[in-house]
CSV table of C-alpha atoms in Angstrom, one decimal:
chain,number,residue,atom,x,y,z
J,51,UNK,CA,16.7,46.8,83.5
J,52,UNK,CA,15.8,49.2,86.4
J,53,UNK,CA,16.1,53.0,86.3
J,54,UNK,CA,18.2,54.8,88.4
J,55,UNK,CA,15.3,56.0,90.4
J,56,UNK,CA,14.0,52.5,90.8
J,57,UNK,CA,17.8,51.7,91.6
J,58,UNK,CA,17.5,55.0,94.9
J,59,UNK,CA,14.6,53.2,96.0
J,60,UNK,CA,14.8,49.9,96.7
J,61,UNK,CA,18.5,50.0,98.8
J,62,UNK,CA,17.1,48.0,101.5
J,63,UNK,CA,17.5,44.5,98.9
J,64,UNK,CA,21.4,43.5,98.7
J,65,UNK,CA,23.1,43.9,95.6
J,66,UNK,CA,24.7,41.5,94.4
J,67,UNK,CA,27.5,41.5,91.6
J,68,UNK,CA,28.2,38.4,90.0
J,69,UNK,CA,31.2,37.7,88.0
J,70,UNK,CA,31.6,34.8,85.5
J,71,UNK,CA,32.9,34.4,81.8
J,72,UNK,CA,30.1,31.6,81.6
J,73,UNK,CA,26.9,32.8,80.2
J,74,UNK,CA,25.5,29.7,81.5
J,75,UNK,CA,26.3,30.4,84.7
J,76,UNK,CA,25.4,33.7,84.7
J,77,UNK,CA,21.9,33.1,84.4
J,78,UNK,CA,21.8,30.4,86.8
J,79,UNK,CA,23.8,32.8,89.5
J,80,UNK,CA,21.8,35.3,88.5
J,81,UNK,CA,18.3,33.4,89.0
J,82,UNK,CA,19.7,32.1,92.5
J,83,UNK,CA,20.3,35.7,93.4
J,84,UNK,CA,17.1,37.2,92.5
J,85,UNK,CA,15.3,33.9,94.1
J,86,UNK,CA,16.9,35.4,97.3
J,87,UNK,CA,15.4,38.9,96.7
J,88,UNK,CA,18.6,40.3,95.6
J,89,UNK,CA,19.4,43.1,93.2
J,90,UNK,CA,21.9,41.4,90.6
J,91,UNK,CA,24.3,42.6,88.1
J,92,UNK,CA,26.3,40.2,85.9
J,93,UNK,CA,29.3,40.8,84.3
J,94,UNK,CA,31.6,38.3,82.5
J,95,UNK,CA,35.2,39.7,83.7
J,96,UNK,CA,37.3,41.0,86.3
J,97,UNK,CA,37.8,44.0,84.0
J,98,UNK,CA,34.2,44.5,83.9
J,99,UNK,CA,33.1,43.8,87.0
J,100,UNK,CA,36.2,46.8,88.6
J,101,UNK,CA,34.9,49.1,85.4
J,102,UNK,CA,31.5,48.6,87.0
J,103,UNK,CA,32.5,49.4,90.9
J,104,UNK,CA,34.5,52.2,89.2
J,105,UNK,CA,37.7,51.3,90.1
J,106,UNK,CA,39.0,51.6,86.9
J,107,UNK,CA,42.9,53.5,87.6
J,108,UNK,CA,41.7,56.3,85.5
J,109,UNK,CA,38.1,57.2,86.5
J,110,UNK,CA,39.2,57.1,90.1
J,111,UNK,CA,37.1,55.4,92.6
J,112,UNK,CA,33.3,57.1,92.4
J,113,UNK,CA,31.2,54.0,91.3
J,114,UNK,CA,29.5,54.7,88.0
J,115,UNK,CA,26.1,54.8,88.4
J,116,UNK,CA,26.2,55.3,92.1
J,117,UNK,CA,25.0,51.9,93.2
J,118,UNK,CA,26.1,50.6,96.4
J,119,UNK,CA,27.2,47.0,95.8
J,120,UNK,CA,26.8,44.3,99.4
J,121,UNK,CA,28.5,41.8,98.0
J,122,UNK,CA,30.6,40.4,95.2
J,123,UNK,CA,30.5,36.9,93.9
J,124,UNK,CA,33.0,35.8,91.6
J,125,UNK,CA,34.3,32.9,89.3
J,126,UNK,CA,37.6,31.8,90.0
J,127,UNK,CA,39.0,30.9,86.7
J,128,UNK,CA,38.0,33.4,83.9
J,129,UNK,CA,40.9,34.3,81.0
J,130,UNK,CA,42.2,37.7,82.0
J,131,UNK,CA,42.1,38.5,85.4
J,132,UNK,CA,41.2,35.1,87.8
J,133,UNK,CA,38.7,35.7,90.6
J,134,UNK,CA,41.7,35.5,92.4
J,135,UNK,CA,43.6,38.6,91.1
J,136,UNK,CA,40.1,40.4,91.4
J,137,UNK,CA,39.7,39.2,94.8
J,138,UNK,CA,43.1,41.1,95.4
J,139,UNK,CA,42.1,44.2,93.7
J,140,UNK,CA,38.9,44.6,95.8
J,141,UNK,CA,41.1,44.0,99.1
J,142,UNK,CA,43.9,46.0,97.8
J,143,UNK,CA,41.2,49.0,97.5
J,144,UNK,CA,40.2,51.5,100.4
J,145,UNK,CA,36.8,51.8,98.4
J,146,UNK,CA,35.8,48.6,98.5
J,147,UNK,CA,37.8,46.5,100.6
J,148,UNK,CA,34.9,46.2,102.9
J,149,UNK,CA,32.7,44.7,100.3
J,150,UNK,CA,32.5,40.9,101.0
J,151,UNK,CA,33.8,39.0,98.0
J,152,UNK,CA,32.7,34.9,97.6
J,153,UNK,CA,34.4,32.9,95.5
J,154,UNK,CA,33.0,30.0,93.2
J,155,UNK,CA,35.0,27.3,91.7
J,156,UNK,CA,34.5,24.1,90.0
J,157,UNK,CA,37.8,22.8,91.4
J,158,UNK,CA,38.1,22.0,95.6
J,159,UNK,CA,41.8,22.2,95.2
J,160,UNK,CA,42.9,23.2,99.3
J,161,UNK,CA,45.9,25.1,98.2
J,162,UNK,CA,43.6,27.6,96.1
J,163,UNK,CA,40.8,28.2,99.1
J,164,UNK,CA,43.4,28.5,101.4
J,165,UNK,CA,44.7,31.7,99.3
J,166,UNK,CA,41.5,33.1,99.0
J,167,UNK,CA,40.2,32.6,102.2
J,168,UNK,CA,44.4,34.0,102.8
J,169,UNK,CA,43.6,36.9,100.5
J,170,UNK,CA,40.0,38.3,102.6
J,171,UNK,CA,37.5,36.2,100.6
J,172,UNK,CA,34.1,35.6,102.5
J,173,UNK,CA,34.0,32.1,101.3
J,174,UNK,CA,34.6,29.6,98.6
J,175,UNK,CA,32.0,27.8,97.0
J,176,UNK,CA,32.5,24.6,94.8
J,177,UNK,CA,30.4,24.5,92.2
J,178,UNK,CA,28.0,23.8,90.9
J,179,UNK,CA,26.9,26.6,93.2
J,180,UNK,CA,23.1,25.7,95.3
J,181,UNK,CA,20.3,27.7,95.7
J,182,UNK,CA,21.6,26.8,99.5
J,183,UNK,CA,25.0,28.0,99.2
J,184,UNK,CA,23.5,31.3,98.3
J,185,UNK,CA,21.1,31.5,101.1
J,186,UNK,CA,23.7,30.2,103.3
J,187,UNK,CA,26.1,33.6,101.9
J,188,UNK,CA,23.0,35.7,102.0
J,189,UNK,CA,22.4,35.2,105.8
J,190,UNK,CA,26.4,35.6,106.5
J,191,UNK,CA,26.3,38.8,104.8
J,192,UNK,CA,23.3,40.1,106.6
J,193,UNK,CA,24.5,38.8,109.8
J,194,UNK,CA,27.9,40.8,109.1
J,195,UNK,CA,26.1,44.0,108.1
J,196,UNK,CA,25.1,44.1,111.6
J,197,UNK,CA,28.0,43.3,113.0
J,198,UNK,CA,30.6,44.9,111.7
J,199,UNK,CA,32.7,45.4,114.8
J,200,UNK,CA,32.2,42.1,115.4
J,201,UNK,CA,33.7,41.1,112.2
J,202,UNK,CA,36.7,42.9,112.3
J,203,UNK,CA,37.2,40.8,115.8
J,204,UNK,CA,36.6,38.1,113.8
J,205,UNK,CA,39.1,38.6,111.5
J,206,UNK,CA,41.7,39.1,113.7
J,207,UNK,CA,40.8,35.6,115.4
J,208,UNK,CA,41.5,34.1,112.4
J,209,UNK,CA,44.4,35.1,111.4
J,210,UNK,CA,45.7,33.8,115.7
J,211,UNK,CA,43.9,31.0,114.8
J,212,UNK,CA,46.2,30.4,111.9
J,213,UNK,CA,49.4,31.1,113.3
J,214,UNK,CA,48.4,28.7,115.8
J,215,UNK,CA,47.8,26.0,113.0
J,216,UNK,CA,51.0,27.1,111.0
J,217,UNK,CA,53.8,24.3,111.3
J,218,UNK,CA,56.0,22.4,109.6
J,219,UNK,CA,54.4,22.0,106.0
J,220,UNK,CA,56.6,19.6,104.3
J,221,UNK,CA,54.8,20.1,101.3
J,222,UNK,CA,56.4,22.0,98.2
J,223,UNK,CA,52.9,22.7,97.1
J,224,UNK,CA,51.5,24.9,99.8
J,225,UNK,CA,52.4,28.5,99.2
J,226,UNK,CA,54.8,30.3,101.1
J,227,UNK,CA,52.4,31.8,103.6
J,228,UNK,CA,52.9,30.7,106.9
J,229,UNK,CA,49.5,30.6,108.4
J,230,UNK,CA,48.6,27.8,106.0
J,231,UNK,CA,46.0,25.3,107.6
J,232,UNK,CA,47.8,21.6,107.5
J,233,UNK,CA,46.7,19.6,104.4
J,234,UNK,CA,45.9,16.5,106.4
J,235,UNK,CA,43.7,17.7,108.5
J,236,UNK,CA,40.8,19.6,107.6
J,237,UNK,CA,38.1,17.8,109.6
J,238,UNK,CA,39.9,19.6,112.8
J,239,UNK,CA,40.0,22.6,111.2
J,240,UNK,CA,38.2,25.7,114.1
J,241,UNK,CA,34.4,26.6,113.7
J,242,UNK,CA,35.4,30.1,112.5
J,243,UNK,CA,33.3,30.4,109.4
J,244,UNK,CA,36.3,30.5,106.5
J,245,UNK,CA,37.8,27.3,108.2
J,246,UNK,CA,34.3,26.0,108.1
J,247,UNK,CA,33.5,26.7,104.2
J,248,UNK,CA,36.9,24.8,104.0
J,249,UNK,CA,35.8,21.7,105.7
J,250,UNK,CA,32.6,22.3,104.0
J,251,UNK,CA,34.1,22.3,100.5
J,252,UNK,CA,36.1,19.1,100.9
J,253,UNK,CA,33.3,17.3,102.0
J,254,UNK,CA,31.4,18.3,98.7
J,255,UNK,CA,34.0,17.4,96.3
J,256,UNK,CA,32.3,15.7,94.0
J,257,UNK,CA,34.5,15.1,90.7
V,110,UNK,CA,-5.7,15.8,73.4
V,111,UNK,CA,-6.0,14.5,77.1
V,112,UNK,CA,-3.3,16.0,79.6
V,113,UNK,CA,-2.9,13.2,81.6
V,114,UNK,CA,-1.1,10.9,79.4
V,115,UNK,CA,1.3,13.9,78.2
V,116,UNK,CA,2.1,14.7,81.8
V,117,UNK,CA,2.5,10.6,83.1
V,118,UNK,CA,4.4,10.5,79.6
V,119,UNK,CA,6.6,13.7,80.6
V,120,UNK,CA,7.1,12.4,84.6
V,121,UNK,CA,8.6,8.6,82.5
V,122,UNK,CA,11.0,11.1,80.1
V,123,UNK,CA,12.3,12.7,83.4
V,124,UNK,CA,12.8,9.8,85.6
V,125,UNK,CA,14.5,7.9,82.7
V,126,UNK,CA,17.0,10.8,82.0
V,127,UNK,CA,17.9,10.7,85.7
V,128,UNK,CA,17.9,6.8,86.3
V,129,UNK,CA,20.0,6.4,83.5
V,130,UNK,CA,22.2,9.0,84.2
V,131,UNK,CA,22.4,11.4,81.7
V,132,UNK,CA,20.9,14.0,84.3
V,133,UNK,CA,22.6,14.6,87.6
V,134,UNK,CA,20.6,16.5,90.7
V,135,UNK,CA,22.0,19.9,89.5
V,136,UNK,CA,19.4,19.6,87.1
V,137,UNK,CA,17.1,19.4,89.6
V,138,UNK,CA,18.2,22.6,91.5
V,139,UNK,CA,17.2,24.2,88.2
V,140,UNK,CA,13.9,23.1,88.7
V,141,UNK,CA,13.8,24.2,91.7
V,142,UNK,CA,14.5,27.3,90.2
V,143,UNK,CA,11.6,27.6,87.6
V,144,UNK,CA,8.6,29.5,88.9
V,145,UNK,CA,5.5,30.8,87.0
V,146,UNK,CA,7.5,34.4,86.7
V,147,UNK,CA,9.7,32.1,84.7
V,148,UNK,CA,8.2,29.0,83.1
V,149,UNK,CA,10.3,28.6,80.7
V,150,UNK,CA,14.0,29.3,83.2
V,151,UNK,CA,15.5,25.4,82.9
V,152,UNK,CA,14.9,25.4,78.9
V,153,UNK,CA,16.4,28.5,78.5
V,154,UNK,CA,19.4,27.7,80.8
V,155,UNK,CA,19.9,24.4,78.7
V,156,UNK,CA,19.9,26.7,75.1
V,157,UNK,CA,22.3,28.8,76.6
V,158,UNK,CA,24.1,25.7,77.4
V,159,UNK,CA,23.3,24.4,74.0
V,160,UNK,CA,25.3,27.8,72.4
V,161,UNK,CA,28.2,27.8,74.5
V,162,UNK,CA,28.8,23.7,73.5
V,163,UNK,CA,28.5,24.0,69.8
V,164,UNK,CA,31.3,26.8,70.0
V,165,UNK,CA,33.2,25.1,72.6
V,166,UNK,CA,33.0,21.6,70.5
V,167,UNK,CA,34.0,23.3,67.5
V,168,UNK,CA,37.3,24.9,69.3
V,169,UNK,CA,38.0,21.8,70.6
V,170,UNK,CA,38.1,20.1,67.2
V,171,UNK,CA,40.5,22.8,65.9
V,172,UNK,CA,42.7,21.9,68.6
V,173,UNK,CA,42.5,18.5,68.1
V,174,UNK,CA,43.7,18.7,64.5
V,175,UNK,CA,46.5,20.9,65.2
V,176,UNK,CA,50.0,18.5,65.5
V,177,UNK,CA,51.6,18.8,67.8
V,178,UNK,CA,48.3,18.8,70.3
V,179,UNK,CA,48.4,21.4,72.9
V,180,UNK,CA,47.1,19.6,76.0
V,181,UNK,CA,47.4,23.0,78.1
V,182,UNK,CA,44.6,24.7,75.7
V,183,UNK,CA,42.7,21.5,75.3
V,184,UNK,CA,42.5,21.3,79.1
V,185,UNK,CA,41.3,24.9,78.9
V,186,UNK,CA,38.4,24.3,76.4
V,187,UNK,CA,37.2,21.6,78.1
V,188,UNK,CA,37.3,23.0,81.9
V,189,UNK,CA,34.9,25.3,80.4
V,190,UNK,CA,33.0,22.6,79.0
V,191,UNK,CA,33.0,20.5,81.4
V,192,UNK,CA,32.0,23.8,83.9
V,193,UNK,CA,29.0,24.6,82.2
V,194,UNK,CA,27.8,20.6,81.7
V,195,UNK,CA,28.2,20.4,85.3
V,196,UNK,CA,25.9,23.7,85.9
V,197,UNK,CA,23.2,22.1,84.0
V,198,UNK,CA,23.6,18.1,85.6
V,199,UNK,CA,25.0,16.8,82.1
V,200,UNK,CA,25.9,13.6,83.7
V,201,UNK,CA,27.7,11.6,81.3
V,202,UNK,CA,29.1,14.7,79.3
V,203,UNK,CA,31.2,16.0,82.4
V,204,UNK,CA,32.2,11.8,83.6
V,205,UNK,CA,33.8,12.4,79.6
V,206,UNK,CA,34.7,15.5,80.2
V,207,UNK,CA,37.0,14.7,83.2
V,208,UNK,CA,38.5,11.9,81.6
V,209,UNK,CA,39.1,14.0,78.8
V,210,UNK,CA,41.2,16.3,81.3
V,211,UNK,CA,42.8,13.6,83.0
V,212,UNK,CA,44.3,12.4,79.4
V,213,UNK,CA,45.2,15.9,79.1
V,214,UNK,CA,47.4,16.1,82.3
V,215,UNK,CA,48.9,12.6,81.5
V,216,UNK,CA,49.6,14.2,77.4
V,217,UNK,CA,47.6,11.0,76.0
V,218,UNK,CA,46.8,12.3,72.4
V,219,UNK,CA,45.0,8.9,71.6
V,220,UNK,CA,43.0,9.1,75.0
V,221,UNK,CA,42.0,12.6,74.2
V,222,UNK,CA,40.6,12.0,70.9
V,223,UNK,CA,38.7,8.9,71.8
V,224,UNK,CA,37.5,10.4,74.4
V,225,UNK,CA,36.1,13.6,72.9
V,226,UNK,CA,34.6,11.6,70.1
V,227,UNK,CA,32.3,9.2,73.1
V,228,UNK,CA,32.0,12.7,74.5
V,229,UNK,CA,30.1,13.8,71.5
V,230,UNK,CA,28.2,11.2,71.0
V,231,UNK,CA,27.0,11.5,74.4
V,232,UNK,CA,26.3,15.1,74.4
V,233,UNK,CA,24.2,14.7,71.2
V,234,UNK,CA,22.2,11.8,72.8
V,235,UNK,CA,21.5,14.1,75.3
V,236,UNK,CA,20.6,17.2,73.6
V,237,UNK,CA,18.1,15.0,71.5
V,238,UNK,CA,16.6,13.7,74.6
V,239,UNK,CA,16.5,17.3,76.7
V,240,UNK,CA,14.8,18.5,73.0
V,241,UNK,CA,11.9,15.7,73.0
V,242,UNK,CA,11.0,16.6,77.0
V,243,UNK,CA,11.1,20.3,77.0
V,244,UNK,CA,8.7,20.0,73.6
V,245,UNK,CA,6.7,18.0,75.2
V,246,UNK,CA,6.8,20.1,78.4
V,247,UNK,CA,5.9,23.0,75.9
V,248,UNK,CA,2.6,20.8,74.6
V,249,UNK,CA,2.1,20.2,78.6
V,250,UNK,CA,2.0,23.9,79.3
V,251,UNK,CA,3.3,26.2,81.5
V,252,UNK,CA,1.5,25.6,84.0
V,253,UNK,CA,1.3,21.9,84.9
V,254,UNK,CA,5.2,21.8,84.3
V,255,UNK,CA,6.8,24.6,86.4
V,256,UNK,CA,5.3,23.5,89.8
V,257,UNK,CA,6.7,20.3,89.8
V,258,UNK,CA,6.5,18.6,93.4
V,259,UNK,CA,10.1,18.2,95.5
């Protein structure tokens, strides 16, 4: 709906791309967004959403209409590419790797946060996804923009933080990285914020 | 035609869809949602829902004819189903919609189609309830039902 010169002006508000193959959620991520004076696009795939950041292999990475994008918010399961794959692109990518990317998922399954969380994501939201969850993601990513020395430190305390959790899993269903948090025991898990959006996400499961 | 009565009438439609369960408090957060920008957000959000059902539904009852049933694309259709029920609070719908699943996982053709046909009976009582509130939320008018207290 805006113009690109409306677009120049107003780069103080985040922008927000939201990816989800459900229209219905779409419009309710979308209203959450703009409620927390974002900028929003929507798009309904992983193919879209990389065709919009203009990482599309053969246009090279120049976005395509020039709009920086703060954040990227994504479903987890969508036919095609998963969030997940997505996820990996964006990390994968000297463009954007920076971009903070939050996941959504209706399913709190521990195995797939702890790959996302593995794989750089922000954090993982359960869904239905809160008008609080957002502001909560909104003030981490504003926090972090100011930071972002700081967040690199962060990210490297994490990953110690995890070897230091890594142990004996016994179970056949954690993946094969070895800085997997222990299944049993989320509620110790560190206050760094991914662990935390962990602990947070298995106290909302809600089935 | 007084107000009053429509509104006390509308406040007993809500509470009853909530007391008896058909609307969780994700339909609330919609509400929360709805300004005077946009009166009209939750109805809107619930036609969408409405859309992406009826196609959903209809998929699903292809499926469910096919012999034999594929229980990994019948999962699919209704993860989605359930997905979207859960965005809008559709109570009941996604309790049926998990069973559903869970008879998927265990390959229970009888429990899957016994299930989908309470689960469509439960999404059409809803969708004729949601249809009589927002009309009447309509007669209300904009104004006295987007600020709705917390």
């Amino acid at each position: 709906m805006e113009v690109a010169g409306e677009v120049l002006a107003s780069e103080s508000q985040l922008h927000v791309l939201a990816v989800d193959d459900s229209h219905v959620d779409r419009k309710v991520i979308e209203k959450l967004l703009k409620i927390s004076s974002c900028k929003v696009t929507t798009v309904e795939s992983g193919a879209r959403a990389l065709q919009f950041l203009g990482l599309d292999e053969e246009k090279g990475s120049l976005g395509f209409n020039g709009l920086k994008v703060n954040l990227i918010m994504t479903d987890y399961s969508m036919p095609g590419m998963t969030g997940y794959e997505l996820l990996k692109k964006i990390k994968r990518s000297s463009a954007f790797r920076e971009i903070p990317v939050v996941i959504m998922s209706s399913e709190n399954i521990l195995t797939r946060i702890d790959s996302c969380l593995e794989e750089g994501a922000e954090e993982f939201l359960v869904k239905p996804v809160k008008l609080s969850d957002v502001k909560r993601v909104m003030n981490d990513c504003i926090m972090r923009g100011e930071t972002e020395g700081n967040k690199r430190r962060r990210v490297d305390k994490r990953k110690f933080e995890d070897d230091n959790h890594a142990s004996s899993s016994s179970s056949s269903s954690i993946p094969s990285s070895p800085s997997s948090p222990l299944p049993s025991s989320p509620s110790t898990a560190a206050t760094s914020s991914p662990l935390h959006s962990l602990k947070r996400a298995k106290l909302r499961d809600h089935n | 035609m007084e107000r009053n009565p429509m509104r006390r009438q509308l406040a007993s439609l809500r509470k009853s869809l909530f007391d008896q369960g058909y609307l969780d408090e994700q339909f609330m957060e919609l509400e929360q949602l709805q300004d005077d920008a946009n009166p009209n957000f939750v109805e809107e959000v619930v036609t969408l829902y409405y859309r992406d059902s009826a196609r959903l539904i209809l998929n699903l009852d292809h499926a469910l004819e096919r012999r034999p049933l594929d229980f990994s694309k019948l999962d699919g259709l209704m993860h989605q189903f359930k997905g979207s029920s859960s965005s809008i609070g559709a109570k009941k719908v996604k309790a049926e919609s998990t069973l559903f699943r869970e008879y998927c996982k265990s390959g229970n053709a009888e429990g899957c189609m016994r299930t989908f046909q309470q689960l469509k009976k439960e999404y059409a009582t809803l969708r004729k309830k949601l249809e009589t509130y927002f009309q009447l939320a309509r007669q209300i008018g904009p104004m006295e039902s987007a600020n709705r207290p917390k």
